[in-house]
mmCIF file of C-alpha atoms in Angstrom:
data_model
loop_
_atom_site.group_PDB
_atom_site.id
_atom_site.type_symbol
_atom_site.label_atom_id
_atom_site.label_comp_id
_atom_site.label_asym_id
_atom_site.label_seq_id
_atom_site.Cartn_x
_atom_site.Cartn_y
_atom_site.Cartn_z
ATOM 1 C CA MET A 42 72.348 -50.962 -218.107
ATOM 2 C CA ASN A 43 73.029 -48.457 -215.432
ATOM 3 C CA CYS A 44 74.738 -45.118 -215.164
ATOM 4 C CA GLN A 45 76.968 -45.938 -212.216
ATOM 5 C CA ARG A 46 79.968 -44.099 -213.676
ATOM 6 C CA ALA A 47 78.183 -40.757 -213.479
ATOM 7 C CA ASP A 48 79.967 -38.440 -211.075
ATOM 8 C CA GLU A 49 78.276 -35.197 -210.106
ATOM 9 C CA SER A 50 81.352 -33.815 -208.356
ATOM 10 C CA SER A 51 83.413 -33.894 -211.575
ATOM 11 C CA LYS A 52 80.516 -32.723 -213.781
ATOM 12 C CA ASN A 53 80.421 -36.037 -215.646
ATOM 13 C CA PHE A 54 76.937 -37.392 -216.163
ATOM 14 C CA CYS A 55 75.061 -40.198 -217.817
ATOM 15 C CA GLU A 56 71.698 -40.457 -219.484
ATOM 16 C CA THR A 57 69.833 -43.538 -220.570
ATOM 17 C CA GLU A 58 68.198 -43.718 -223.992
ATOM 18 C CA PRO A 59 65.338 -46.218 -223.505
ATOM 19 C CA ALA A 60 64.370 -46.299 -227.199
ATOM 20 C CA SER A 61 67.818 -47.528 -228.259
ATOM 21 C CA SER A 62 68.780 -49.319 -225.012
ATOM 22 C CA SER A 63 71.950 -47.285 -224.762
ATOM 23 C CA GLU A 64 73.728 -45.174 -222.200
ATOM 24 C CA ILE A 65 75.371 -41.893 -223.045
ATOM 25 C CA PHE A 66 78.154 -40.648 -220.799
ATOM 26 C CA ARG A 67 79.028 -36.970 -221.111
ATOM 27 C CA PHE A 68 82.338 -35.957 -219.620
ATOM 28 C CA ALA A 69 83.410 -32.579 -218.282
ATOM 29 C CA ASN A 70 86.055 -32.267 -221.031
ATOM 30 C CA GLY A 71 83.357 -32.523 -223.734
ATOM 31 C CA ASP A 72 83.993 -36.170 -224.618
ATOM 32 C CA ILE A 73 80.944 -38.395 -225.129
ATOM 33 C CA GLU A 74 80.740 -42.173 -224.784
ATOM 34 C CA ASN A 75 77.725 -44.065 -226.112
ATOM 35 C CA VAL A 76 77.363 -47.689 -224.967
ATOM 36 C CA LEU A 77 74.817 -49.724 -226.922
ATOM 37 C CA SER A 78 73.086 -52.806 -225.574
ATOM 38 C CA ASP A 79 74.856 -54.994 -228.188
ATOM 39 C CA GLY A 80 78.241 -54.040 -226.731
ATOM 40 C CA THR A 81 79.197 -51.470 -229.364
ATOM 41 C CA VAL A 82 80.931 -48.468 -227.797
ATOM 42 C CA THR A 83 81.295 -45.135 -229.565
ATOM 43 C CA TYR A 84 83.615 -42.575 -228.001
ATOM 44 C CA TYR A 85 83.825 -39.014 -229.288
ATOM 45 C CA TYR A 86 87.026 -37.130 -228.421
ATOM 46 C CA ASP A 87 85.859 -33.517 -228.316
ATOM 47 C CA GLU A 88 89.256 -31.804 -228.324
ATOM 48 C CA ILE A 89 90.333 -33.506 -231.571
ATOM 49 C CA ALA A 90 86.825 -34.042 -233.043
ATOM 50 C CA THR A 91 87.540 -37.745 -233.558
ATOM 51 C CA THR A 92 85.187 -40.690 -233.109
ATOM 52 C CA GLN A 93 86.306 -44.176 -232.057
ATOM 53 C CA THR A 94 83.844 -47.040 -232.415
ATOM 54 C CA THR A 95 84.648 -50.411 -230.858
ATOM 55 C CA TYR A 96 82.468 -53.302 -231.983
ATOM 56 C CA PRO A 97 81.751 -56.470 -229.970
ATOM 57 C CA ASP A 98 83.991 -58.514 -232.312
ATOM 58 C CA GLY A 99 86.958 -56.275 -231.437
ATOM 59 C CA LEU A 100 87.046 -54.163 -234.615
ATOM 60 C CA GLN A 101 87.988 -50.544 -233.849
ATOM 61 C CA VAL A 102 87.172 -47.730 -236.266
ATOM 62 C CA PHE A 103 88.543 -44.189 -235.935
ATOM 63 C CA GLU A 104 86.980 -41.338 -237.900
ATOM 64 C CA PHE A 105 88.947 -38.094 -238.100
ATOM 65 C CA PRO A 106 87.615 -34.619 -238.951
ATOM 66 C CA ASN A 107 89.607 -34.472 -242.198
ATOM 67 C CA GLY A 108 87.748 -37.535 -243.503
ATOM 68 C CA GLN A 109 90.481 -40.082 -242.746
ATOM 69 C CA GLU A 110 89.204 -43.412 -241.441
ATOM 70 C CA GLU A 111 91.267 -46.118 -239.765
ATOM 71 C CA ARG A 112 90.135 -49.680 -239.042
ATOM 72 C CA TYR A 113 92.058 -51.904 -236.642
ATOM 73 C CA PHE A 114 91.236 -55.601 -236.825
ATOM 74 C CA VAL A 115 91.607 -58.155 -234.040
ATOM 75 C CA ASP A 116 94.142 -60.123 -236.109
ATOM 76 C CA GLY A 117 96.498 -57.112 -235.984
ATOM 77 C CA GLY A 118 95.738 -55.825 -239.463
ATOM 78 C CA CYS A 119 94.931 -52.208 -240.186
ATOM 79 C CA GLU A 120 93.216 -50.341 -243.010
ATOM 80 C CA ILE A 121 93.595 -46.586 -243.460
ATOM 81 C CA ILE A 122 91.534 -44.608 -245.940
ATOM 82 C CA PHE A 123 92.899 -41.120 -246.513
ATOM 83 C CA PRO A 124 90.805 -38.091 -247.520
ATOM 84 C CA ASP A 125 91.991 -38.385 -251.154
ATOM 85 C CA SER A 126 90.698 -42.023 -251.214
ATOM 86 C CA THR A 127 94.200 -43.527 -251.033
ATOM 87 C CA GLN A 128 93.950 -46.756 -249.057
ATOM 88 C CA LYS A 129 96.761 -48.292 -247.009
ATOM 89 C CA ASN A 130 96.404 -51.866 -245.786
ATOM 90 C CA ILE A 131 98.805 -53.271 -243.225
ATOM 91 C CA HIS A 132 98.147 -56.984 -243.057
ATOM 92 C CA SER A 133 98.706 -58.990 -239.879
ATOM 93 C CA SER A 134 101.509 -60.775 -241.770
ATOM 94 C CA GLY A 135 103.354 -57.450 -242.025
ATOM 95 C CA ILE A 136 102.834 -57.029 -245.770
ATOM 96 C CA THR A 137 101.782 -53.495 -246.652
ATOM 97 C CA GLU A 138 99.877 -52.331 -249.692
ATOM 98 C CA VAL A 139 98.917 -48.847 -250.767
ATOM 99 C CA ILE A 140 96.168 -48.379 -253.334
ATOM 100 C CA TYR A 141 96.006 -44.947 -254.948
ATOM 101 C CA PRO A 142 92.832 -43.369 -256.377
ATOM 102 C CA ASP A 143 94.044 -43.988 -259.944
ATOM 103 C CA GLY A 144 94.243 -47.739 -259.246
ATOM 104 C CA LEU A 145 98.027 -47.957 -258.807
ATOM 105 C CA CYS A 146 98.842 -50.502 -256.086
ATOM 106 C CA VAL A 147 102.224 -50.724 -254.352
ATOM 107 C CA THR A 148 102.748 -53.836 -252.239
ATOM 108 C CA GLU A 149 105.758 -54.113 -249.923
ATOM 109 C CA ASP A 150 106.770 -57.574 -248.768
ATOM 110 C CA LEU A 151 108.502 -58.302 -245.478
ATOM 111 C CA ASP A 152 111.925 -58.368 -247.164
ATOM 112 C CA GLY A 153 111.382 -54.850 -248.534
ATOM 113 C CA THR A 154 110.593 -55.899 -252.102
ATOM 114 C CA LYS A 155 108.007 -53.627 -253.653
ATOM 115 C CA ARG A 156 105.591 -54.814 -256.302
ATOM 116 C CA ILE A 157 103.630 -52.391 -258.408
ATOM 117 C CA SER A 158 100.363 -53.304 -260.060
ATOM 118 C CA GLN A 159 97.509 -51.446 -261.649
ATOM 119 C CA ILE A 160 93.984 -52.246 -260.544
ATOM 120 C CA LEU A 161 91.785 -51.902 -263.618
ATOM 121 C CA LYS A 162 88.011 -51.504 -263.696
ATOM 122 C CA SER A 163 87.607 -54.943 -265.267
ATOM 123 C CA PRO A 164 88.244 -57.469 -262.462
ATOM 124 C CA GLN A 165 89.870 -59.877 -264.952
ATOM 125 C CA LYS A 166 92.685 -57.556 -266.040
ATOM 126 C CA SER A 167 95.710 -56.535 -264.017
ATOM 127 C CA ALA A 168 99.179 -55.352 -265.003
ATOM 128 C CA ASN A 169 101.991 -56.377 -262.650
ATOM 129 C CA SER A 170 105.685 -55.622 -262.271
ATOM 130 C CA VAL A 171 108.203 -56.388 -259.556
ATOM 131 C CA GLY A 172 110.220 -53.546 -258.126
ATOM 132 C CA THR A 173 113.397 -53.558 -256.105
ATOM 133 C CA LYS A 174 114.069 -53.288 -252.413
ATOM 134 C CA GLY A 175 114.024 -49.882 -250.834
#
């Protein structure tokens, strides 16, 4: 690795971490980019206190200061975990499901039909009902 992107005139600089084989770029605006030898890149956006990690397989993970976490998959799917533990999954097929902390799951199909189910602690039990469009 090398720190070729360092630019003294703009007050951006780079340091090499030999123990972890990574490079850390510090930008004048307070942002920090950490490039690991395995190709993982972590970028910290100082102004909004948000971290973006991009893995070699293309997975991108955003971590927000309020505890929200978003994962963007290479197939186009997305998973959002909100601070209250509500989870929203947007599948690459376009189907969306929201799982609430109490186990209630609302799935919306492409045609707008919503299905409601309850995720119980026992993996063998599930209550389902079909809702209407809208």
